[in-house]
Short mmCIF file of C-alpha atoms in Angstrom, two decimals:
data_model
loop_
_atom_site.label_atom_id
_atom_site.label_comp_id
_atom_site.label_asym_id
_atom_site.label_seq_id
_atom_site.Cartn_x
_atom_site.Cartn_y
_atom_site.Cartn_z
CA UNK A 21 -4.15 148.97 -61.44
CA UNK A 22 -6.72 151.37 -63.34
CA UNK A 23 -10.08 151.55 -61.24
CA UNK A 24 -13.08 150.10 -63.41
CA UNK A 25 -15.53 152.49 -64.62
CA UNK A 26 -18.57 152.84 -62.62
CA UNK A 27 -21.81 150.53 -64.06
CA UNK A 28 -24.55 152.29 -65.12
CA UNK A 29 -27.12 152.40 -62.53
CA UNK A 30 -30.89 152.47 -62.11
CA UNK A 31 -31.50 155.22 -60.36
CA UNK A 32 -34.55 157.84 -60.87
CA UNK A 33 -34.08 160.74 -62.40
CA UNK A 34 -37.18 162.52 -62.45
CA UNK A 35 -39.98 162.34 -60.15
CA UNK A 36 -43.41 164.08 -60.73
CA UNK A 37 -45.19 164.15 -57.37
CA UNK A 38 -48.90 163.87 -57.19
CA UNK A 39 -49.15 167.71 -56.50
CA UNK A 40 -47.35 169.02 -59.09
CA UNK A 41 -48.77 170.33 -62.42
CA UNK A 42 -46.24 170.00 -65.06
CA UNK A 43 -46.73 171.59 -68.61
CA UNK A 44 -44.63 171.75 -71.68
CA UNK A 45 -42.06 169.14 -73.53
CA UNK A 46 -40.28 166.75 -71.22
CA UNK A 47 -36.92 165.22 -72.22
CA UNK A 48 -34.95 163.59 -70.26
CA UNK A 49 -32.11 160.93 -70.47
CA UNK A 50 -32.73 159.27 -66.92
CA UNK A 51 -35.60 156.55 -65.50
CA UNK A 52 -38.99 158.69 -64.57
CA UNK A 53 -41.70 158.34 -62.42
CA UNK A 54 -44.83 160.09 -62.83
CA UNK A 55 -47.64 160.80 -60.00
CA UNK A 56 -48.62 164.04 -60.64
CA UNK A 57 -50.08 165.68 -63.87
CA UNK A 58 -48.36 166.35 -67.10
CA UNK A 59 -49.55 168.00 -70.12
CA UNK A 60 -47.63 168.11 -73.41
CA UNK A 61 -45.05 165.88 -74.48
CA UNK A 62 -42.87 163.22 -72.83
CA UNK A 63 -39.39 161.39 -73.82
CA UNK A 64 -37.20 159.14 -72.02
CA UNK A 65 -34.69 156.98 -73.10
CA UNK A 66 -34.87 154.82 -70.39
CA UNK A 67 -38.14 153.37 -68.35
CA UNK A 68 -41.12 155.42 -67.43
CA UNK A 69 -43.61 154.70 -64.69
CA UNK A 70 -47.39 156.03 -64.39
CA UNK A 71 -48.49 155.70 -60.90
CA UNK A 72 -52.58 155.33 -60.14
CA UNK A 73 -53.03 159.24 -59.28
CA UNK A 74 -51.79 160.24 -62.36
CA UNK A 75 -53.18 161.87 -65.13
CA UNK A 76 -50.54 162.77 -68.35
CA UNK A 77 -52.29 164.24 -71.33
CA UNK A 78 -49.60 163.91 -73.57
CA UNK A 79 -47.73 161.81 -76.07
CA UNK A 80 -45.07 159.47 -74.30
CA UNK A 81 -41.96 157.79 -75.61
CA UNK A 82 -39.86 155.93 -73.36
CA UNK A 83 -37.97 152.65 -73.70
CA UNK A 84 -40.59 150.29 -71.19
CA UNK A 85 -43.44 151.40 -69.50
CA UNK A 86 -45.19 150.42 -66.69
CA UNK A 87 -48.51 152.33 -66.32
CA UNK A 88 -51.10 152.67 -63.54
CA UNK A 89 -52.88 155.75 -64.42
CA UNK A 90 -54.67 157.88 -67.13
CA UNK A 91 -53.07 158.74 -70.68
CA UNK A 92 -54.65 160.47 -72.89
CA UNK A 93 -52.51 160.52 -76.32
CA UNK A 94 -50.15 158.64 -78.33
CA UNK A 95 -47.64 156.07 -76.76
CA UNK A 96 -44.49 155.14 -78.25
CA UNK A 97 -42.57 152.25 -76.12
CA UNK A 98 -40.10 150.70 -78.00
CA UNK A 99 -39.49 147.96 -74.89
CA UNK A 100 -41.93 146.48 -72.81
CA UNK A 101 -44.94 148.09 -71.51
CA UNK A 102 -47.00 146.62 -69.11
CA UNK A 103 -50.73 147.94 -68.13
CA UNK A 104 -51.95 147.24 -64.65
CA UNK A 105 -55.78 146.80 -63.93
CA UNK A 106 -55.84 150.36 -62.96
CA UNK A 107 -54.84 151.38 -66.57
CA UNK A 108 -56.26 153.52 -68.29
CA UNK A 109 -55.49 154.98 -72.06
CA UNK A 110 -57.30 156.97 -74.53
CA UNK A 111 -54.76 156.87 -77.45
CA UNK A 112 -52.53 154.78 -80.25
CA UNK A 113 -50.03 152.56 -78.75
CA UNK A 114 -46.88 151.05 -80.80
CA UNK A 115 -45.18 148.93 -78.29
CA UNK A 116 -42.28 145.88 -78.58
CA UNK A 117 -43.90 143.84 -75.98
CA UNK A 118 -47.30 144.36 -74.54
CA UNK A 119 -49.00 142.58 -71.49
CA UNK A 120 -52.42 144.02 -70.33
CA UNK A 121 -53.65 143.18 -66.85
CA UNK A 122 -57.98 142.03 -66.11
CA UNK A 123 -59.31 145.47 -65.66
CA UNK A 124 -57.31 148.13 -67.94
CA UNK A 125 -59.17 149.80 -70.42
CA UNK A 126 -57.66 150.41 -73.81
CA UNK A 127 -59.27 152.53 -76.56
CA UNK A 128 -57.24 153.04 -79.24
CA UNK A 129 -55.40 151.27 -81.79
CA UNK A 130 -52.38 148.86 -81.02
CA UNK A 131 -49.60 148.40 -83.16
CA UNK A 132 -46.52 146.06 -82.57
CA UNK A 133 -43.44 146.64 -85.67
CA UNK A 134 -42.01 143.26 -85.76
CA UNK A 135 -42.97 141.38 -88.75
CA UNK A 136 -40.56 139.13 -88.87
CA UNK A 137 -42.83 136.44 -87.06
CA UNK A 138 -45.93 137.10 -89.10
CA UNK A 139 -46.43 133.76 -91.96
CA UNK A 140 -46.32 134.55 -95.78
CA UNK A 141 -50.40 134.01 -96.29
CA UNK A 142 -50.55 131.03 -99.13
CA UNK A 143 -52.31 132.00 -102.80
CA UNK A 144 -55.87 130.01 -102.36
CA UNK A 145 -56.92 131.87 -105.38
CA UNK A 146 -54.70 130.94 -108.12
CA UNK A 147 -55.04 127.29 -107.61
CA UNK A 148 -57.79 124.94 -109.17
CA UNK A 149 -60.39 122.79 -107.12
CA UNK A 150 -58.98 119.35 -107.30
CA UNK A 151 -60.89 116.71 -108.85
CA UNK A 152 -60.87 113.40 -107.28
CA UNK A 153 -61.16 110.34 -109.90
CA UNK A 154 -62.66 108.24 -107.22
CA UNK A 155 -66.43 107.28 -107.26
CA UNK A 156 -68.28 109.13 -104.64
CA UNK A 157 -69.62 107.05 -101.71
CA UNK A 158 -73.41 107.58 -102.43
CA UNK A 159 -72.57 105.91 -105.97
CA UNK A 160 -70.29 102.84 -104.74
CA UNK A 161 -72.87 102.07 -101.96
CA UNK A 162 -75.54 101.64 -104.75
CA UNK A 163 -73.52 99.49 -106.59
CA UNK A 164 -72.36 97.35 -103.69
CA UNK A 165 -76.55 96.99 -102.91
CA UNK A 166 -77.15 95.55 -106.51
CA UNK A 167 -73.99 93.48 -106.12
CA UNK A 168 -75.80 91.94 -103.14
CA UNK A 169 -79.30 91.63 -104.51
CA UNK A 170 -77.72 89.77 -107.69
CA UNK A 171 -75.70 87.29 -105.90
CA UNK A 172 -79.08 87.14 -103.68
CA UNK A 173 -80.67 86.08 -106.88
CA UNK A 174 -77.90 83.34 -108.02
CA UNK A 175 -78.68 81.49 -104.82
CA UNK A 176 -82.55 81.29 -105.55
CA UNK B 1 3.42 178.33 -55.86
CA UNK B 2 0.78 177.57 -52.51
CA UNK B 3 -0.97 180.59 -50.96
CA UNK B 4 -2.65 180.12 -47.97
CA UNK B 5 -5.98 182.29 -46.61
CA UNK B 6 -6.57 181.56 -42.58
CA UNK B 7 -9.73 182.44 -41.09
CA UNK B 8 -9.93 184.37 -37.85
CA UNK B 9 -11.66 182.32 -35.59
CA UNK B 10 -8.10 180.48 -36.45
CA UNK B 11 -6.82 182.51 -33.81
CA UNK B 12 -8.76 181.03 -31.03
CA UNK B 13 -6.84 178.70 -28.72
CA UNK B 14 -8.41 175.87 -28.86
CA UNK B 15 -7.13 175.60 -32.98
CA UNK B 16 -3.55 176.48 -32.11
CA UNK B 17 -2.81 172.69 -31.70
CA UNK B 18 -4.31 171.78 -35.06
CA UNK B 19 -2.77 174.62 -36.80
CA UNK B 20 0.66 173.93 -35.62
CA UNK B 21 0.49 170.47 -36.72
CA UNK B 22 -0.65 171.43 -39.86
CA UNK B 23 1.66 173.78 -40.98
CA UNK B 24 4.78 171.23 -40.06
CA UNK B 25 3.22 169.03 -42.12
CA UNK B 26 2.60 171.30 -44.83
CA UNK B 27 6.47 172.35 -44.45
CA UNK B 28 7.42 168.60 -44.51
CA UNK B 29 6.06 167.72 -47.53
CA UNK B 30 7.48 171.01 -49.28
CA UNK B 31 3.72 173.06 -49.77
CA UNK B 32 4.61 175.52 -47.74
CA UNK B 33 3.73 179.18 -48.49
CA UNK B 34 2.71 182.35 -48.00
CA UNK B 35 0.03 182.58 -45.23
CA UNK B 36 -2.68 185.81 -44.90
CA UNK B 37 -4.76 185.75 -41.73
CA UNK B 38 -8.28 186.95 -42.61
CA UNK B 39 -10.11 189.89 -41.10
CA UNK B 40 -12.81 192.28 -41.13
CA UNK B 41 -10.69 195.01 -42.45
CA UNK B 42 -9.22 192.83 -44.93
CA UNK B 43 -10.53 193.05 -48.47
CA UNK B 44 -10.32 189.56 -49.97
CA UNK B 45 -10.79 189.97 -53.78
CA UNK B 46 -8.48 192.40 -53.39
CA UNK B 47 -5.93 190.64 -51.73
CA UNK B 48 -6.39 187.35 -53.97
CA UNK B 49 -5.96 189.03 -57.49
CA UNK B 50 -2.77 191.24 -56.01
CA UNK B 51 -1.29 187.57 -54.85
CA UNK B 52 -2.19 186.12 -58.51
CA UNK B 53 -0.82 188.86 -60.22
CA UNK B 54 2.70 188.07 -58.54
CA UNK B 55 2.19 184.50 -59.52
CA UNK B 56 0.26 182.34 -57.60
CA UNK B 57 -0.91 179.02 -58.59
CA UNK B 58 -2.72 177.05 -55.69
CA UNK B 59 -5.11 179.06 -53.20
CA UNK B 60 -5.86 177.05 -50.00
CA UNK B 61 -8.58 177.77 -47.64
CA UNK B 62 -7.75 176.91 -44.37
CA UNK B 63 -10.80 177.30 -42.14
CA UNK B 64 -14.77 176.11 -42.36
CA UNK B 65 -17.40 175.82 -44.81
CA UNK B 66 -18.50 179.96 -44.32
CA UNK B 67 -14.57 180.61 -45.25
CA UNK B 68 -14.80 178.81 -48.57
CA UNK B 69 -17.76 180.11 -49.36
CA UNK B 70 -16.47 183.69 -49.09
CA UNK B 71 -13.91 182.57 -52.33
CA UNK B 72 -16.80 181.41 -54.36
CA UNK B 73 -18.09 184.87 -55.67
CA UNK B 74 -14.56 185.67 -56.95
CA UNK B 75 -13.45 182.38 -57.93
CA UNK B 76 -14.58 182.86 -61.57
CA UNK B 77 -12.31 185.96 -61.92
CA UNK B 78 -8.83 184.03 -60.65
CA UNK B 79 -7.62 181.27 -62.97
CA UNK B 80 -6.00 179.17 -60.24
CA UNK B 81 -6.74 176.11 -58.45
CA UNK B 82 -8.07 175.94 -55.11
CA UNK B 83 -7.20 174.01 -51.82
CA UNK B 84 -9.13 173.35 -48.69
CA UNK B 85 -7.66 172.50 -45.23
CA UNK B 86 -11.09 172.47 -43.17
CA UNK B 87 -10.51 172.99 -39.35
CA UNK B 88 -13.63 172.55 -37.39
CA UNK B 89 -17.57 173.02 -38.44
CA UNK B 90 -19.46 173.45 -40.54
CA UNK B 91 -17.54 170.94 -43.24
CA UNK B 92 -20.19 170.41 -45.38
CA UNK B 93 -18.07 171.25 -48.24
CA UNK B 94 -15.06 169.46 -47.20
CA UNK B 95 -17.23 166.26 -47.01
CA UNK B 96 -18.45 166.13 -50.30
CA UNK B 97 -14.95 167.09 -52.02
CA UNK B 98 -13.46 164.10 -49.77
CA UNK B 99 -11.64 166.32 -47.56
CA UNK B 100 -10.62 165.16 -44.18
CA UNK B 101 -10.25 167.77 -40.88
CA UNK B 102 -6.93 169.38 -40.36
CA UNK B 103 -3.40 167.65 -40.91
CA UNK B 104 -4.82 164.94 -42.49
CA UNK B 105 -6.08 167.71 -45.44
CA UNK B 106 -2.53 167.69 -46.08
CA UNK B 107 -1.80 164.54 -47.90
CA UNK B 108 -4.38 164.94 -50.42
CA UNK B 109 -3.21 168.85 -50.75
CA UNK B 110 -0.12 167.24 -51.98
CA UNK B 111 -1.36 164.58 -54.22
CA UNK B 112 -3.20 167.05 -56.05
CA UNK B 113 -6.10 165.56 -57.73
CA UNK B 114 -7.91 168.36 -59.37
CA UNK B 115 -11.58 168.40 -60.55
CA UNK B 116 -13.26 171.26 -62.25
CA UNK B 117 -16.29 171.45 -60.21
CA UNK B 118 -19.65 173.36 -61.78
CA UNK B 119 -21.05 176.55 -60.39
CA UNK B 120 -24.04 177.82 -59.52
CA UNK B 121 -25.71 181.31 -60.93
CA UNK B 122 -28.26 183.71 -59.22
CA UNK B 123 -29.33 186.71 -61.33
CA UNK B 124 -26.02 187.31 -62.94
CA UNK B 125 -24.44 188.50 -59.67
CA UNK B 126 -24.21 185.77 -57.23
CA UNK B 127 -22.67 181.99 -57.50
CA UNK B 128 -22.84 178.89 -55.42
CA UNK B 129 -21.37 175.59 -54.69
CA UNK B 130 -24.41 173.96 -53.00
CA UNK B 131 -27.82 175.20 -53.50
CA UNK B 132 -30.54 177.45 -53.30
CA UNK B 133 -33.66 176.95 -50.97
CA UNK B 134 -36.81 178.67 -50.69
CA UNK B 135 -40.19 177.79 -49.30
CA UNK B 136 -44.05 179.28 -49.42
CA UNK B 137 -47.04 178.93 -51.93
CA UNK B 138 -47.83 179.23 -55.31
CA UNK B 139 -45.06 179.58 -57.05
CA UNK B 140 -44.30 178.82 -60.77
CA UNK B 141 -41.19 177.35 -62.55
CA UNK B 142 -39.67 177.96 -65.84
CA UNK B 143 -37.44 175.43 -66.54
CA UNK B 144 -35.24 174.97 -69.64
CA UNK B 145 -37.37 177.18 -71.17
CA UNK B 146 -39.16 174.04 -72.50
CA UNK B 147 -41.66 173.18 -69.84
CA UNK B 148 -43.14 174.61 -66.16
CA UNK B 149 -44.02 173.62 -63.25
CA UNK B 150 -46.85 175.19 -61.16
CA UNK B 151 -46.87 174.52 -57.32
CA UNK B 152 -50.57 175.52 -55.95
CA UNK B 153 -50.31 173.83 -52.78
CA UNK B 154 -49.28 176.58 -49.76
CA UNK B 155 -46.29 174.21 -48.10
CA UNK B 156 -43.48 173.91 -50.79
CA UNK B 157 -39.98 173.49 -49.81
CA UNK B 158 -37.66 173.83 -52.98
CA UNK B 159 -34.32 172.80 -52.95
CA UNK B 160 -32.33 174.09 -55.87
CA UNK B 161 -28.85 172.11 -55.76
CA UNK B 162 -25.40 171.91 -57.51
CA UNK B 163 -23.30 169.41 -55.11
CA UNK B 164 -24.89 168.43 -51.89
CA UNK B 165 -24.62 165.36 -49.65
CA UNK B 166 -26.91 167.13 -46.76
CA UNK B 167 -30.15 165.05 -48.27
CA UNK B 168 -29.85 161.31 -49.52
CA UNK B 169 -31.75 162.29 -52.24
CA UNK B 170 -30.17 164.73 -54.21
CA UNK B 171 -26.75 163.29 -52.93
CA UNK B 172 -25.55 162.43 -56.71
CA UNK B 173 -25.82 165.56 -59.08
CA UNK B 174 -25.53 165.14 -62.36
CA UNK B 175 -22.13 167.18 -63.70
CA UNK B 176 -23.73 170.31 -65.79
CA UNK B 177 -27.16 169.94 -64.35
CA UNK B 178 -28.81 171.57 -61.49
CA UNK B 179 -31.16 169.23 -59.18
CA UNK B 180 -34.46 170.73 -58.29
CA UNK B 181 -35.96 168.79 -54.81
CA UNK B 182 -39.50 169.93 -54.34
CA UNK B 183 -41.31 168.58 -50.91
CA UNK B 184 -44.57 169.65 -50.46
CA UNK B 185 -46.55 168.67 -47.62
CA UNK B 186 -50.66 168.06 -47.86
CA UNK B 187 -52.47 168.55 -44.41
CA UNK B 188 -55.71 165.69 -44.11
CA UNK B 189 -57.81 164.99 -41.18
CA UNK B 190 -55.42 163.37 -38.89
CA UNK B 191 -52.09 163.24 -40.83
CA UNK B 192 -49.68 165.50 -42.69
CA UNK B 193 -48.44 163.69 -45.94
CA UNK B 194 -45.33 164.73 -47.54
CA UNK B 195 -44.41 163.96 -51.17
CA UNK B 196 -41.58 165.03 -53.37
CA UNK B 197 -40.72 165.53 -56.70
CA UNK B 198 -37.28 165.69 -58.39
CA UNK B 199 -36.36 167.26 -61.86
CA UNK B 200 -32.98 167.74 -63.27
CA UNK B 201 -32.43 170.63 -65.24
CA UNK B 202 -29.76 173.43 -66.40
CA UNK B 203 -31.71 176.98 -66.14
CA UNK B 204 -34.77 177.42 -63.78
CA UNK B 205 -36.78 180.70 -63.45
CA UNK B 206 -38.61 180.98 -60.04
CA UNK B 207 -41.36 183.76 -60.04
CA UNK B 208 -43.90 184.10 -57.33
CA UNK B 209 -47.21 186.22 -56.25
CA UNK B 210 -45.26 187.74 -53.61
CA UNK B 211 -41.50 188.17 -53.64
CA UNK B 212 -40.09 184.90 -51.62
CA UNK B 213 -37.31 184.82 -49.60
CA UNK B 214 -34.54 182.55 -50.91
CA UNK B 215 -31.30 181.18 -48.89
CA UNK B 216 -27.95 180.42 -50.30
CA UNK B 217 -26.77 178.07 -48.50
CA UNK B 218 -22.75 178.74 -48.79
CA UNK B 219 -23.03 182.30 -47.71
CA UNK B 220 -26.72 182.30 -45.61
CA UNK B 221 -27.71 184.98 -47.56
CA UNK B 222 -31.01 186.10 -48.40
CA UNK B 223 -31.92 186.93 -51.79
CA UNK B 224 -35.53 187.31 -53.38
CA UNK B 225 -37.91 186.06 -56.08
CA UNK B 226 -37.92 186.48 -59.09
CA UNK B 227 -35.04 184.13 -59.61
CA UNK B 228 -33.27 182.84 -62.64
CA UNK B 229 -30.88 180.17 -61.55
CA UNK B 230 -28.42 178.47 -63.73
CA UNK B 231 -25.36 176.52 -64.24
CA UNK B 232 -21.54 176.83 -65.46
CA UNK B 233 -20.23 173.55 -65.76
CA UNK B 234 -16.44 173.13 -65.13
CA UNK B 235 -15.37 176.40 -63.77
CA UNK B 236 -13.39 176.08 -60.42
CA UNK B 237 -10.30 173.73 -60.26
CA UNK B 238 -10.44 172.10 -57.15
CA UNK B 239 -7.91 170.19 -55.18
CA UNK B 240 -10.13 166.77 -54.02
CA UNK B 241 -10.06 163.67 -52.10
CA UNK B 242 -10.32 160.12 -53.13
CA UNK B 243 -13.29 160.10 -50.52
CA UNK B 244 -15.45 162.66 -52.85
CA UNK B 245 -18.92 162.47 -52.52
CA UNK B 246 -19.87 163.25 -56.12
#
């Protein structure tokens, strides 16, 4: 009776060609593609793509990234970001998921939040050396020798 | 109450048929009302606010995209809702609010679905329903006041747009957002490649070297840079089609 509402859909939002300059804080709600250069900040909620030609000298935050291109600054994905071999980044990344293609340069620290995998590192410190109450081999292989020599002797 | 504004060319024979079947229909189904022929001597904001004053509800526009667009600076002023009954080209307009030529306008006159569509602002004195669109070199952008956007290249072809189905890719607007289209076009050896950029944004100041020419599309009129284009979301209540393009 009622028509549904309309899915959300993927469509780009913001384009930044490769001959346009952009400057200042970016914020947008939408998907984003960037070919052109950026300097300041940028925020998405959604994905954000760095094609080759680009250059962005700013701090990025976006839900996944794919990037291409040059970043220099801070990156904040809380999704998936993927570097291709044209990649390159001069900044901190904190990132969900990361996968780095042969060829993408990355100089800067990486940081990924979830703990919840990491093991509980077990207290070597605190516990003694075990001593073992069995003869060591050196010493049983002696005795085993004279052993041999002795009966050796009974049957002269 | 329905009042309706004809356009001139109306009077041209070869829309006599269409009118006539129009208006029987528009009698049939009970919308029938008082009808003003347009004219040059005719002064239409005039004429609208003296027909609101004696109580008029529903304004319909029965004519082309250039009538409709004559409404649009006085819109703001008139708290009524507005109809459409297009009747030959352009139909730009009628298109995107799912408005179908002549008789056929009728139905969905009567089933009134209204939609408060957004309007466009130029400089505090001029409005639109489409967009803006402006071309030439080096020109810089102020947008939101929160970031620019500095076009060096010579060819630029902006596109400044409210609700417009003319180009695929500004054919979805966001509602309270203007749609800025840039397409600039680099010359190499042996081939010209164009590229484009799209931003979405409520207030954008255009300033220039030189002062640009700008259209408005609705009304073909010229205005010129310095610009400062915004947006009022939600202030003309339109009559619309199930077929609307936004």
């Amino acid at each position: 009776m009622f028509k549904e509402p309309p899915a959300p859909t993927n469509e780009i939002e913001t384009v930044i060609g490769p001959s346009v300059k952009v400057e200042g804080d970016f914020v947008t709600e939408g998907n984003m593609i960037i070919e052109g250069t950026i300097c300041g900040g940028v925020k998405t909620s959604k994905n954000l793509k760095i094609g080759s030609q680009a250059k962005v000298f700013a701090n990025l935050t976006a839900a996944n990234a794919l990037i291409a291109g040059e970043v220099q600054g801070n990156i904040a994905i809380t999704g998936k970001m993927e570097l291709t071999s044209s990649a390159k980044i001069f900044g901190d990344i904190k990132v969900g998921t990361l996968s780095i293609a042969a060829g993408a340069i990355l100089n800067g620290k990486c940081q990924m939040p979830d703990n919840k995998e990491k093991s509980s590192r077990p207290e070597f410190s605190k516990q003694d050396k075990i001593e073992l109450k069995n003869e060591t081999p050196t010493e049983a292989s002696d005795k085993s020798s004279s052993g041999k020599a002795a009966k050796g002797k009974k049957v002269q | 109450m329905y009042y309706y504004l004809y356009d001139s060319y109306l009077t041209d024979k070869k829309y006599l048929a269409t009118l006539a079947k129009t208006e029987s229909k528009l009698t049939d189904m009970g919308i029938n009302g008082k009808i003003n022929r347009l004219s040059f001597l005719k002064n239409i904001p005039q004429i609208l606010k003296e027909e609101v004053n004696q109580g008029v509800k529903t304004i319909v526009i029965v004519g082309n995209d250039r009538t409709f667009s004559q409404i649009v600076n006085i819109a703001l002023d008139l708290n009524v809702t507005f109809g459409y009954i297009p009747i030959g080209q352009p139909d730009n307009l009628a298109r995107i609010f799912g408005l179908p030529q002549g008789e056929e306008s009728c139905h969905i006159l009567s089933s009134r679905i209204i939609n408060k569509i957004d309007l466009g602002k130029i400089n505090d004195n001029n409005y639109f329903l489409t967009g803006v669109e402006l071309a030439g070199g080096r020109i810089s952008l102020d947008c939101d006041d929160s970031y620019f956007i500095n076009l060096e290249d010579k060819n630029n072809f902006l596109t400044i747009s409210n609700l417009a189905a003319k180009n695929k890719l500004i054919a979805r607007t966001n509602h309270g957002q203007l749609t800025l289209l840039i397409r600039s076009r680099q010359k190499k050896l042996f081939k010209t490649k164009e590229n484009f950029s799209v931003f979405k944004c409520k207030k954008i100041k255009i300033s220039s070297e030189r002062p640009l020419p700008a259209l408005i599309i609705d009304e073909k009129k010229i205005i010129k840079t310095p610009l400062e284009i915004s947006i009022l979301p939600e202030k003309i209540k339109m009559i619309v089609g199930k077929n609307r393009l936004y």
